PDB file of C-alpha atoms and ligand atoms in Angstrom:
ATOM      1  CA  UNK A1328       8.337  -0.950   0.802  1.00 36.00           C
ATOM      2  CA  UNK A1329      10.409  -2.150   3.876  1.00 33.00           C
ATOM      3  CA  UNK A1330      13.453  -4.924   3.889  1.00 32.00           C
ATOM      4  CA  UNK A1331      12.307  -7.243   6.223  1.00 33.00           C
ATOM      5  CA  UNK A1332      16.026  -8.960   6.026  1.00 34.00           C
ATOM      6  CA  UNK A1333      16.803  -5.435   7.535  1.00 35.00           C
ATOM      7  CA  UNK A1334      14.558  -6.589  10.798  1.00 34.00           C
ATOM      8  CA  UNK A1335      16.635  -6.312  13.952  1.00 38.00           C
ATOM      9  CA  UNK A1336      14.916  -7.307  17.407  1.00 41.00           C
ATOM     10  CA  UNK A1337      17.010  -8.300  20.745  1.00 46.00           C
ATOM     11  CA  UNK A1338      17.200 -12.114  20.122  1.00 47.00           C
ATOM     12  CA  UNK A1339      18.379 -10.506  16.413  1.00 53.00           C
ATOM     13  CA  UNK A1340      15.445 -13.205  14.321  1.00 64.00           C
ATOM     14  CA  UNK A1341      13.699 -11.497  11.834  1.00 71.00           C
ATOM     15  CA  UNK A1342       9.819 -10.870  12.855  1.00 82.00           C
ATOM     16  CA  UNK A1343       7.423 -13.797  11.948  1.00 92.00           C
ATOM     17  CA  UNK A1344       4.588 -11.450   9.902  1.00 94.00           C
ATOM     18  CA  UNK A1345       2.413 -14.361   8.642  1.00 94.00           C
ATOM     19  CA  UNK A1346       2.789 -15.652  12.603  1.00 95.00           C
ATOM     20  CA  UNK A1347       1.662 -12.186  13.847  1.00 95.00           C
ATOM     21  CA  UNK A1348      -1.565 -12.515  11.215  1.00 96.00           C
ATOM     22  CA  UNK A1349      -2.265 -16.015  12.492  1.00 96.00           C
ATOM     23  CA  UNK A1350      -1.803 -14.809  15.841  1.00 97.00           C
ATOM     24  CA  UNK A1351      -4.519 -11.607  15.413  1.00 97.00           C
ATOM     25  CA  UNK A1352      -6.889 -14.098  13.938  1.00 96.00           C
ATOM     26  CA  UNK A1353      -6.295 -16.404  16.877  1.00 96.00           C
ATOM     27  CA  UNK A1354      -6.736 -13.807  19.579  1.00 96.00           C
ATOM     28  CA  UNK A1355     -10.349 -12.187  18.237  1.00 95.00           C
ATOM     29  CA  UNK A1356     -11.642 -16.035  17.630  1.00 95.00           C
ATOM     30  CA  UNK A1357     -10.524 -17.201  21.064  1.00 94.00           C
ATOM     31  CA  UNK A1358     -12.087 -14.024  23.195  1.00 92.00           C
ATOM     32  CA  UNK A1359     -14.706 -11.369  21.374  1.00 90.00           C
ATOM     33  CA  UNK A1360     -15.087 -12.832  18.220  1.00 93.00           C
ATOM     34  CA  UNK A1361     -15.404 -16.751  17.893  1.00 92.00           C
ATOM     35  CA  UNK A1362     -17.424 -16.598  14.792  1.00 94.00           C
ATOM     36  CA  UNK A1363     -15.508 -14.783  12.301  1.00 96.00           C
ATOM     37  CA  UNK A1364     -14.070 -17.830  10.410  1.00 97.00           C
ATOM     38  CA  UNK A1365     -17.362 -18.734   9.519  1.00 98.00           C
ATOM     39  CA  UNK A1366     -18.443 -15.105   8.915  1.00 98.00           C
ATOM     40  CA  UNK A1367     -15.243 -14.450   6.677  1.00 98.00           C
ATOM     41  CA  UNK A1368     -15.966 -17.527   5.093  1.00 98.00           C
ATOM     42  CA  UNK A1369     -19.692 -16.601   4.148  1.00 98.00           C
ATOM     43  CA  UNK A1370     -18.347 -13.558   3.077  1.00 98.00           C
ATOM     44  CA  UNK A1371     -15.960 -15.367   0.578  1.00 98.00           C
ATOM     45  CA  UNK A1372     -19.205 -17.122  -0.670  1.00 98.00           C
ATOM     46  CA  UNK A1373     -21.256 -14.226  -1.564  1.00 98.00           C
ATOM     47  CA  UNK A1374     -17.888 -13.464  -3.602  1.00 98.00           C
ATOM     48  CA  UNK A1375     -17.590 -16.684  -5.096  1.00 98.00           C
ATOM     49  CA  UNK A1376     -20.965 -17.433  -5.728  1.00 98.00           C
ATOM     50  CA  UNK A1377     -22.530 -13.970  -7.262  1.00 98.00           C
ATOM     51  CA  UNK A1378     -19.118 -12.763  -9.031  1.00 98.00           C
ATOM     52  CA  UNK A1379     -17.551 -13.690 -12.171  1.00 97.00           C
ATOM     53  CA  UNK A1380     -13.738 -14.889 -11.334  1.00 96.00           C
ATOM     54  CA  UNK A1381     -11.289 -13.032 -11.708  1.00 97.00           C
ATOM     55  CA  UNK A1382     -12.208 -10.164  -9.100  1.00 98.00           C
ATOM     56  CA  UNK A1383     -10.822  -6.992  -7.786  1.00 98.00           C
ATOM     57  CA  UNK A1384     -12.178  -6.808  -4.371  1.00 98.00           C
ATOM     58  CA  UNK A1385     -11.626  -3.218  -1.947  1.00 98.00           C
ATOM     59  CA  UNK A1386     -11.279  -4.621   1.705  1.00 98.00           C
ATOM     60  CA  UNK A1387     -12.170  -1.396   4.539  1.00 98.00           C
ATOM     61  CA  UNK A1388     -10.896  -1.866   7.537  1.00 98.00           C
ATOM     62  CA  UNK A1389      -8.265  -4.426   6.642  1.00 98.00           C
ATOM     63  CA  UNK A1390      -6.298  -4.078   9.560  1.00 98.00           C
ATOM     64  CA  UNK A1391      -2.953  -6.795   9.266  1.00 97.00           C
ATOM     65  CA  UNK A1392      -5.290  -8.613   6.399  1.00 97.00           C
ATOM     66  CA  UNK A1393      -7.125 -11.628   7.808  1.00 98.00           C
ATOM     67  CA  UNK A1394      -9.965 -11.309   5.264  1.00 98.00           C
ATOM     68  CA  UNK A1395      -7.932 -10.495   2.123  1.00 97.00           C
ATOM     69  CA  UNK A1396      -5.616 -13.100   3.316  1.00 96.00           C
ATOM     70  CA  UNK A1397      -8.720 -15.597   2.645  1.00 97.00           C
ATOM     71  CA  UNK A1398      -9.667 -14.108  -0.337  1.00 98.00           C
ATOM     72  CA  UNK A1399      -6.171 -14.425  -2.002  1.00 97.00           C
ATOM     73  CA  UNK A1400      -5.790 -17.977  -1.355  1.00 96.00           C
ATOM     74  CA  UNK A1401      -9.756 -18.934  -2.125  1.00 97.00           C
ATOM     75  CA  UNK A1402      -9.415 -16.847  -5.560  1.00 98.00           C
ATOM     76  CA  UNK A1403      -6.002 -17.930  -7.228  1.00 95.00           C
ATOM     77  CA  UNK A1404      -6.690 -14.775 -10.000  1.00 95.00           C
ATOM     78  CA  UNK A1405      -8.098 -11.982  -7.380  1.00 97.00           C
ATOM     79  CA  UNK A1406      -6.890  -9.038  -6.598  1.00 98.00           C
ATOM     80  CA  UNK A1407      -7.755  -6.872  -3.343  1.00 98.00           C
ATOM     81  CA  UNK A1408      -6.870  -3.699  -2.533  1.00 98.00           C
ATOM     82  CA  UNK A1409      -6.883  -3.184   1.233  1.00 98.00           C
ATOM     83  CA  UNK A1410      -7.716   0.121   3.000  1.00 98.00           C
ATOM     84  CA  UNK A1411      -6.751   0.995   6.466  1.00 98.00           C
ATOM     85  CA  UNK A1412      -6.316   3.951   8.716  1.00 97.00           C
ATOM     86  CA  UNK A1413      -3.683   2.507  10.747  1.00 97.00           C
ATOM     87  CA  UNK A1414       0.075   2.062   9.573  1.00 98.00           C
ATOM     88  CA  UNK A1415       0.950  -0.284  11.742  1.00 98.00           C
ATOM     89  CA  UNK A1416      -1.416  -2.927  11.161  1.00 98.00           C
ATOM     90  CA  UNK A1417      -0.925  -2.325   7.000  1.00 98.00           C
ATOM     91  CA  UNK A1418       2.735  -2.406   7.856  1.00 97.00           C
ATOM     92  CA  UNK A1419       2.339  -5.777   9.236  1.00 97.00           C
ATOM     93  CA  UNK A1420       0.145  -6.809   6.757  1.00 97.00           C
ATOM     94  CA  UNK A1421       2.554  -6.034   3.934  1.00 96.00           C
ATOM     95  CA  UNK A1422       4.745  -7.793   4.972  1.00 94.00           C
ATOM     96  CA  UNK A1423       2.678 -10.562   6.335  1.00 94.00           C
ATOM     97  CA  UNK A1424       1.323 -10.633   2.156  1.00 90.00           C
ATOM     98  CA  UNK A1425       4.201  -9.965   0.807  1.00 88.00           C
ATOM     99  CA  UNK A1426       4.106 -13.466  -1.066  1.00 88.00           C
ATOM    100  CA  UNK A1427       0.853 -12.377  -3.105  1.00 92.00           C
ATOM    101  CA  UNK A1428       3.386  -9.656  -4.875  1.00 92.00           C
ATOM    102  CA  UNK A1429       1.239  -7.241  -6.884  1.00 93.00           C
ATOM    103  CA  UNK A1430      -1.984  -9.290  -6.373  1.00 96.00           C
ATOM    104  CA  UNK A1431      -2.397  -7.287  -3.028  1.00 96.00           C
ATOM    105  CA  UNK A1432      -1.988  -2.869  -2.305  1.00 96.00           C
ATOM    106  CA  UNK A1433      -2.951  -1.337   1.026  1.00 97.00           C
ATOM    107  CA  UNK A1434      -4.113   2.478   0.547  1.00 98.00           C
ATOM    108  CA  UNK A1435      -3.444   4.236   4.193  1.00 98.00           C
ATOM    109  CA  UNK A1436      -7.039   6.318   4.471  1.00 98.00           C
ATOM    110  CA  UNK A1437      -9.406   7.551   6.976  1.00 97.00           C
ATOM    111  CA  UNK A1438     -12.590   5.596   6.330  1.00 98.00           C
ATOM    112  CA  UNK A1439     -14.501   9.244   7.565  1.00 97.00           C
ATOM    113  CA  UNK A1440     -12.680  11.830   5.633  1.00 97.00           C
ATOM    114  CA  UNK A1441     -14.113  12.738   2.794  1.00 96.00           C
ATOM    115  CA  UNK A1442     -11.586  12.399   0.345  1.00 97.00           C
ATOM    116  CA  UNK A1443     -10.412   8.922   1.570  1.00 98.00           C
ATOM    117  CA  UNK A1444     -10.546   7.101  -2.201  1.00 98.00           C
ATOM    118  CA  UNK A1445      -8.006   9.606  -3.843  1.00 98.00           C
ATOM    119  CA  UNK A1446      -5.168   7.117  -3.146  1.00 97.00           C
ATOM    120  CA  UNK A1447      -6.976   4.142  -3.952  1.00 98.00           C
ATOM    121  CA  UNK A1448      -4.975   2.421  -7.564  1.00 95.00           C
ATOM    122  CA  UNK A1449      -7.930   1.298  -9.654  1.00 92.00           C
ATOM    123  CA  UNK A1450     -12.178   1.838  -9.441  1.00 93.00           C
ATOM    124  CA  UNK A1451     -14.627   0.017 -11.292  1.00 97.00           C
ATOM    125  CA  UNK A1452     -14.492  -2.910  -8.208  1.00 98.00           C
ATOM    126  CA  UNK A1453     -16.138  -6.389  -8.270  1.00 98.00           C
ATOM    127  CA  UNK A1454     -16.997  -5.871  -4.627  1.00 98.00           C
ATOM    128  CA  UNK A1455     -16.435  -3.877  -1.161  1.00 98.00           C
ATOM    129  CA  UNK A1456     -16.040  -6.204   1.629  1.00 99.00           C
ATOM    130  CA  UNK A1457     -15.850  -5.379   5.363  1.00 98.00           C
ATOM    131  CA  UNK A1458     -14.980  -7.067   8.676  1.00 98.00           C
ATOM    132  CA  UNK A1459     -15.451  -6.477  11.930  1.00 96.00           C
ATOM    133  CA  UNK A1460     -14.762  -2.601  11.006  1.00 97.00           C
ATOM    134  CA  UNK A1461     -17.365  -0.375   9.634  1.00 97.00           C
ATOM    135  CA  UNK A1462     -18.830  -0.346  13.301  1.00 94.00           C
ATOM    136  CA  UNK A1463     -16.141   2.653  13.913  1.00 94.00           C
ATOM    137  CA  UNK A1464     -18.526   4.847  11.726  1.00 96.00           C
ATOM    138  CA  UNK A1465     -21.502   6.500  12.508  1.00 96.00           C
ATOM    139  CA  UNK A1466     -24.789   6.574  10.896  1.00 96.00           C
ATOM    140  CA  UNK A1467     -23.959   9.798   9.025  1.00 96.00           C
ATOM    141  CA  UNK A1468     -20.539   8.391   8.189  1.00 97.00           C
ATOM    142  CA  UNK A1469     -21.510   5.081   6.795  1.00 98.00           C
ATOM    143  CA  UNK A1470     -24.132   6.938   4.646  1.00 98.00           C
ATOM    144  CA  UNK A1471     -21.045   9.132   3.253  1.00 98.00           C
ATOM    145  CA  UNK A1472     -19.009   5.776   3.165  1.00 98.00           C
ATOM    146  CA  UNK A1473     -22.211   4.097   1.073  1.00 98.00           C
ATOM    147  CA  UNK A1474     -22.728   6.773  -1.419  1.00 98.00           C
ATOM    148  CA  UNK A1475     -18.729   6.511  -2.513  1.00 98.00           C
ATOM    149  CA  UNK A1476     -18.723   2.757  -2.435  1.00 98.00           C
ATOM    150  CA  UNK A1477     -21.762   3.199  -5.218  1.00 97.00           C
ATOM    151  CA  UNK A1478     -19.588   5.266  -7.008  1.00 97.00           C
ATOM    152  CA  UNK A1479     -16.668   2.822  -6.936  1.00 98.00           C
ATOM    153  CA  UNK A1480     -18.739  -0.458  -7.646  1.00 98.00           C
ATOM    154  CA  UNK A1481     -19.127  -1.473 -11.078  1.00 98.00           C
ATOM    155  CA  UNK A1482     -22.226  -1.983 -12.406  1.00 98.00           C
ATOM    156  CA  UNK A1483     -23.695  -4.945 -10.106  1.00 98.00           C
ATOM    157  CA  UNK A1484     -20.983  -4.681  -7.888  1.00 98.00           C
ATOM    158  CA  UNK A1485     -21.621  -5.898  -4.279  1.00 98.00           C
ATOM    159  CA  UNK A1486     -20.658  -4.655  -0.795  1.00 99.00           C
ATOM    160  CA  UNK A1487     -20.288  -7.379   1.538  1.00 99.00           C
ATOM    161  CA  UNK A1488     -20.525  -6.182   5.412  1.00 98.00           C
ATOM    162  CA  UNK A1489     -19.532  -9.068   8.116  1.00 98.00           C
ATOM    163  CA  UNK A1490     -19.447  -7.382  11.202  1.00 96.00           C
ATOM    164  CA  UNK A1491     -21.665  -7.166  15.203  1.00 94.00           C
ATOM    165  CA  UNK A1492     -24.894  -5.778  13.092  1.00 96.00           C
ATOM    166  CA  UNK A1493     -27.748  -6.365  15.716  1.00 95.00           C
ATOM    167  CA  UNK A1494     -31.492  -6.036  14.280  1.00 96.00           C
ATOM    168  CA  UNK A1495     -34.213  -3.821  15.869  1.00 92.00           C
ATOM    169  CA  UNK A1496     -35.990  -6.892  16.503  1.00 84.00           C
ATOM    170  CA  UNK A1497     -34.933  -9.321  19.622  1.00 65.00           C
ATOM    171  CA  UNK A1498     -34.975 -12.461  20.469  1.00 51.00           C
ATOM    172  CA  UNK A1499     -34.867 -13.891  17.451  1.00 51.00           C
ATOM    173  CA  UNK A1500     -32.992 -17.308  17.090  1.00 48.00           C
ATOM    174  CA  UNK A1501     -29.946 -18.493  15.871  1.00 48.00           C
ATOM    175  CA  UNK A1502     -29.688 -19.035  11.761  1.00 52.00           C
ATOM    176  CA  UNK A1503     -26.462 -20.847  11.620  1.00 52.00           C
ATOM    177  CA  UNK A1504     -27.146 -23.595  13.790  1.00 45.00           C
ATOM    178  CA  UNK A1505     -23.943 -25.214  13.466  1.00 44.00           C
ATOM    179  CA  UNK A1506     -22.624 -22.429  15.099  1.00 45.00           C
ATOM    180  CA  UNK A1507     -24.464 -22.346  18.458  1.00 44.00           C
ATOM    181  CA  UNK A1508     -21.650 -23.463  21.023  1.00 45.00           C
ATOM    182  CA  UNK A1509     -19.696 -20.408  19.641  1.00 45.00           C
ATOM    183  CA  UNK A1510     -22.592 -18.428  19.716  1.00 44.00           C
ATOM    184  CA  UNK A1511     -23.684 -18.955  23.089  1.00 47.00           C
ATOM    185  CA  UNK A1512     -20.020 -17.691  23.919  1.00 46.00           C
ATOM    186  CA  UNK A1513     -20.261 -14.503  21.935  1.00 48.00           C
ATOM    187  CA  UNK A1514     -23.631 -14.024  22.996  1.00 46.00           C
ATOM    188  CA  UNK A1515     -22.827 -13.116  26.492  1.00 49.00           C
ATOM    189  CA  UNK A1516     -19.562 -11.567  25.734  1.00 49.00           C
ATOM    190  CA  UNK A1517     -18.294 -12.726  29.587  1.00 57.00           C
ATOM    191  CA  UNK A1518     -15.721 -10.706  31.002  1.00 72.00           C
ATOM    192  CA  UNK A1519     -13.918 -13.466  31.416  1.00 85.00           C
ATOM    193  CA  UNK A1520     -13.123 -13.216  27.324  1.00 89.00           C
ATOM    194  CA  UNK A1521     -12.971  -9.702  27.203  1.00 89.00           C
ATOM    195  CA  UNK A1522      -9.887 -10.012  29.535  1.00 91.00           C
ATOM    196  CA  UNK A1523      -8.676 -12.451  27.794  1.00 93.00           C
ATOM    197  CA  UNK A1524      -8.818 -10.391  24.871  1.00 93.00           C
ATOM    198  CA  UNK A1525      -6.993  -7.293  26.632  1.00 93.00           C
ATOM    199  CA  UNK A1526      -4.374  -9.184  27.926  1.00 95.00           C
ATOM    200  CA  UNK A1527      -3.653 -11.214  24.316  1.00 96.00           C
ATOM    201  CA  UNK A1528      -4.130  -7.941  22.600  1.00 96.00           C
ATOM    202  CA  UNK A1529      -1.331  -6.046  25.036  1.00 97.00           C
ATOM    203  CA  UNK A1530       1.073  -8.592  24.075  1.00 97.00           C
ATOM    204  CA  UNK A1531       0.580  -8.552  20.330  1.00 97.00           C
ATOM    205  CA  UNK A1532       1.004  -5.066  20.350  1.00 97.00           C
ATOM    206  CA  UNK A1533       4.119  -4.795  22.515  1.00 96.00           C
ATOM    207  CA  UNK A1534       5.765  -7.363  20.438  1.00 94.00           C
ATOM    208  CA  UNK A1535       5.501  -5.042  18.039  1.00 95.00           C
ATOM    209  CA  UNK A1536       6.830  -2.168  19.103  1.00 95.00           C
ATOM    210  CA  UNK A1537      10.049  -3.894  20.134  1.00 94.00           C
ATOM    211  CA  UNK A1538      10.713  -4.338  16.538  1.00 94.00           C
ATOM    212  CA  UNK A1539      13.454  -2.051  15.014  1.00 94.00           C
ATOM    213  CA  UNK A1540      11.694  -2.673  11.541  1.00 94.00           C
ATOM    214  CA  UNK A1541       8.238  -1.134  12.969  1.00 96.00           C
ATOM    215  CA  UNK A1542      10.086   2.138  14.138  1.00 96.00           C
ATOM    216  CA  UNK A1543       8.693   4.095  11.667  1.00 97.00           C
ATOM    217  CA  UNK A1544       5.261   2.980  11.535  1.00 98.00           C
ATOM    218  CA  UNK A1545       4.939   3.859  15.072  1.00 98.00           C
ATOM    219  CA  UNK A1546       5.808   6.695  14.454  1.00 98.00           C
ATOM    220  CA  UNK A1547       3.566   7.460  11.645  1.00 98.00           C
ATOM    221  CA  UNK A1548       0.857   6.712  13.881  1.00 97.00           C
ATOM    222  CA  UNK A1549       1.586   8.195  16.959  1.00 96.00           C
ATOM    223  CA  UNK A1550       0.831  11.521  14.343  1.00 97.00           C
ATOM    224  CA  UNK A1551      -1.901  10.701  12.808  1.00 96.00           C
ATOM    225  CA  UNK A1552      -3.502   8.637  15.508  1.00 94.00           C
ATOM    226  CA  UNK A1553      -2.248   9.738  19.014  1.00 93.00           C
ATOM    227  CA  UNK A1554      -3.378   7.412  21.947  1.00 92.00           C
ATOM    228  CA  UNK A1555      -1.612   4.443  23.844  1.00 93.00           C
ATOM    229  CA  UNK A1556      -0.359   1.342  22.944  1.00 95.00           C
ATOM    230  CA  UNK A1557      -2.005  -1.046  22.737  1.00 94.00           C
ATOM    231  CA  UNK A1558      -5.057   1.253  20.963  1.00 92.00           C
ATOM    232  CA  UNK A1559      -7.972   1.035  22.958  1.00 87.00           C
ATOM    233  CA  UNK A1560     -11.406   1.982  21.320  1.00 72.00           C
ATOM    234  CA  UNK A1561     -11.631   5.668  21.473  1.00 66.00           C
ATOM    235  CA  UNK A1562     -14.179   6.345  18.508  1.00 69.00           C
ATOM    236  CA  UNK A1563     -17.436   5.159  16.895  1.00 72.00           C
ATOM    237  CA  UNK A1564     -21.209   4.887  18.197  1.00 84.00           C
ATOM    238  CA  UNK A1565     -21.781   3.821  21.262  1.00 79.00           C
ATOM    239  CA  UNK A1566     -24.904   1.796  20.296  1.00 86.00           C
ATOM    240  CA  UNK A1567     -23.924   0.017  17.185  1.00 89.00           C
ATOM    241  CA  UNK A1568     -25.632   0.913  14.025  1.00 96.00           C
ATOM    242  CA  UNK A1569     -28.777  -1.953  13.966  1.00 97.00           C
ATOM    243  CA  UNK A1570     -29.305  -3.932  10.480  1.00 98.00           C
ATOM    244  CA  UNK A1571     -32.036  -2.248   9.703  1.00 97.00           C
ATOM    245  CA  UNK A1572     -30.486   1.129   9.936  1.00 97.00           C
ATOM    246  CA  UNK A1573     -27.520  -0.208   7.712  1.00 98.00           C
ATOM    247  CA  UNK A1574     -30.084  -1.580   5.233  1.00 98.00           C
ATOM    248  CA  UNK A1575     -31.970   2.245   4.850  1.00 98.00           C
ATOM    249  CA  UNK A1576     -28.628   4.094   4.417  1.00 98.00           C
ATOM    250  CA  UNK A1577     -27.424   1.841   1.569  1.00 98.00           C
ATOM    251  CA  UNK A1578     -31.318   2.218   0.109  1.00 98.00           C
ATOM    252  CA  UNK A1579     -30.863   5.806   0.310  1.00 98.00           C
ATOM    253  CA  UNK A1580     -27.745   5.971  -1.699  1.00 98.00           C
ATOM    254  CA  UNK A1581     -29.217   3.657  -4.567  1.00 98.00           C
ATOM    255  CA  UNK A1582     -27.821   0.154  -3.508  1.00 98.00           C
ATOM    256  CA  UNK A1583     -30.854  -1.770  -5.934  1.00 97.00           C
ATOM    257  CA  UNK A1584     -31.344  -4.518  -2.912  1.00 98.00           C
ATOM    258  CA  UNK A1585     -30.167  -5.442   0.529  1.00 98.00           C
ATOM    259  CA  UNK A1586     -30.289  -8.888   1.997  1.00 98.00           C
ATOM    260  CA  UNK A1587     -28.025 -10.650   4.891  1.00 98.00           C
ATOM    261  CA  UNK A1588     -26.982 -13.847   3.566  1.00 98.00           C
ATOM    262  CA  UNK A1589     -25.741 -15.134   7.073  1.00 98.00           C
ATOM    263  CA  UNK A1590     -26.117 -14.453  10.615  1.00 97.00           C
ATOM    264  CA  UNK A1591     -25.442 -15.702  14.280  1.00 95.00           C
ATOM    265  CA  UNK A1592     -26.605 -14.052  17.027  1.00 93.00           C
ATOM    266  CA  UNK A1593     -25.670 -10.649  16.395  1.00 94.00           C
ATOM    267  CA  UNK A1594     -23.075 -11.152  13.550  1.00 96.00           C
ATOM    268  CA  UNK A1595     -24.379 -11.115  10.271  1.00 98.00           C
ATOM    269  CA  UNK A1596     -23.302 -10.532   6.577  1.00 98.00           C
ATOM    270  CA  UNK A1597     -25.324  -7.879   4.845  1.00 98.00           C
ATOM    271  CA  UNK A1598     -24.929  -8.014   0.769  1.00 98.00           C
ATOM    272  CA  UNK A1599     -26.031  -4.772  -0.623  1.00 98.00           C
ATOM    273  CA  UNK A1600     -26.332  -4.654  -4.580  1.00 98.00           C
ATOM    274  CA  UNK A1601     -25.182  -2.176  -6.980  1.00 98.00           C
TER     275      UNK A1601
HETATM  276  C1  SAM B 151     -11.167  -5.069  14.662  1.00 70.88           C
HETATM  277  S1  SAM B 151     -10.120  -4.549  13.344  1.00 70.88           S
HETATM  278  C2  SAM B 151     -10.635  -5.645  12.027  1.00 70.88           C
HETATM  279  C3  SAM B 151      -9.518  -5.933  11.087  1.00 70.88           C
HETATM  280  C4  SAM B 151      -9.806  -7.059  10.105  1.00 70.88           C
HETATM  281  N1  SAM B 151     -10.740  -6.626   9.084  1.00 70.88           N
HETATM  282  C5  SAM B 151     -10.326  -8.273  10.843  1.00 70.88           C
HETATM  283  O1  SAM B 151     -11.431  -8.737  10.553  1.00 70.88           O
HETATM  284  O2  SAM B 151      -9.596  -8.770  11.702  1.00 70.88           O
HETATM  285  C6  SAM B 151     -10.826  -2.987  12.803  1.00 70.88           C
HETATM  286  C7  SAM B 151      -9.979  -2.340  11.722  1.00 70.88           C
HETATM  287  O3  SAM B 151     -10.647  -1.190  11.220  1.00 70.88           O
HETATM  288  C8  SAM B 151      -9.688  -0.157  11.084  1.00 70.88           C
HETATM  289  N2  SAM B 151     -10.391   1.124  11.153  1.00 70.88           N
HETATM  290  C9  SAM B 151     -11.113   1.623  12.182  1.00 70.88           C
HETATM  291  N3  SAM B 151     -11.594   2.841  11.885  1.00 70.88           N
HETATM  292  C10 SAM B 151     -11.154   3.123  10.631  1.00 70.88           C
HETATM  293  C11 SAM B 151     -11.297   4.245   9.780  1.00 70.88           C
HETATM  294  N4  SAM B 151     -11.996   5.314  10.157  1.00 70.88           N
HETATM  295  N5  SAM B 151     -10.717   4.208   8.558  1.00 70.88           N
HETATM  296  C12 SAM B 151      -9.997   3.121   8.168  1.00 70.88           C
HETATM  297  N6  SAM B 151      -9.823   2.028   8.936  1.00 70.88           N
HETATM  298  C13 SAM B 151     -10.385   2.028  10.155  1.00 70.88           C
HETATM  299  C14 SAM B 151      -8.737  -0.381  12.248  1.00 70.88           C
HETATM  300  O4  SAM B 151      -7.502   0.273  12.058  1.00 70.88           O
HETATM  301  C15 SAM B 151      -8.619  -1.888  12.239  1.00 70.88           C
HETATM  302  O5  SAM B 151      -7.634  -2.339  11.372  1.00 70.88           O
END
């Protein structure tokens, strides 16, 4: 899509994209979000445990591509297509892939409109997988967002959700045990990480925006998503959906079962079967 030889920036060397993924990855598990290697990883076992190899795999909510990143490298044959409303982050995330060659597409597409699959290349999918994203939609949007994932599942197809997914019920302990230093971090959420986070976050975006190459992407979104840089979280419920509410919406649409193959603390992976 974009020369990235064509990159100009002050000190005039090209942007680092695969630094700027490592980077995003680094900032979420150092401040809000210390789990998610382990939670991408149980992801990637659902994948490579339930699935016959070689799979085409829909990432939502791919953002600069930490997750398909993982699945590319874990499954030499897979393919993922990667949706995201933002064209920055699939901007970066192009280029940050750009190694995988045809093994990777990003479709730019509002999770909540209606008609967000028309761009997607291919149906008939392996699997949907998710992180830390499907917590923008509401109840009545992830319902919407359930039904077409049905639709674009094969037969037996799975939709794999890692994301903040708290249950009705409290106080219940700690599955992944190996976890529980990170887990006592995340389960406070401190300020102290959350400005951590804001800070980190500032800088990653202003880098950003100082390169020439991104001009246009900017751009892009400034019109289709108006709002300051760095984005700060203007959408989604304000209570997040619970497990249990996820688990009756993908009932409702026909998913056959439900299950969540890994948790800590509030983070869990919730399988739903086609
Ligand atoms: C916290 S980031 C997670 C990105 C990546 N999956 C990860 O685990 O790091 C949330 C992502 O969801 C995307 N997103 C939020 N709402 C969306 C929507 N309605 N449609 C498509 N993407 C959306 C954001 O642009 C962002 O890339």
């Amino acid at each position: 899509m974009r020369d990235p030889g064509s990159i100009s920036r002050k000190d005039s060397r090209p942007t680092d994209f695969e630094r700027l993924l490592r980077e995003w990855d680094s900032i979420f598990l150092q401040t809000v979000d210390p789990t998610r290697s382990r939670r991408m990883e149980a992801i990637l076992d659902v994948l490579g445990s339930r699935l016959q190899q070689p799979i085409r795999v829909l990432d939502l909510g791919t953002g600069p591509g930490p997750l398909a990143d993982r699945m590319l490298a874990r499954f030499p044959g897979g393919r993922v297509v990667g949706v995201d409303s933002d064209p920055v982050l699939l901007q970066v995330c192009e280029q940050a892939r750009s190694r995988y060659g045809n093994r990777v597409s990003l479709v730019l597409a509002d999770l909540k409109s209606e008609s967000w699959s028309t761009g997607l290349p291919t149906e008939g999918f392996d699997a949907a997988v998710s992180s830390l994203a499907l917590h923008w939609l509401d109840e009545s949007e992830l319902r919407s967002l359930y039904r077409e994932l049905l639709r674009l599942l094969r037969p037996g197809g799975l939709l794999v959700n890692g994301d903040r997914l708290p249950s009705d019920r409290t106080k219940e302990a700690p599955r992944d045990r190996t976890a529980s230093s990170d887990g006592r971090r995340q389960a406070s959420q401190e300020p102290a990480s959350v400005a951590a986070f804001r800070l980190e976050w500032k800088r990653w975006w202003s880098g950003l925006e100082r390169d020439s190459s991104m001009r246009s992407a900017f751009r892009e979104r400034k019109v289709r998503m108006p709002g300051p840089i760095p984005p700060r979280r203007t959408t989604g419920p304000r209570v997040p959906v619970t497990v249990e509410s996820h688990k009756r919406g993908m009932r409702a649409v026909g998913f056959r079962e439900t299950a969540v193959t890994w948790r800590n603390h509030d983070f869990r992976v919730l399988v739903g079967t086609n």
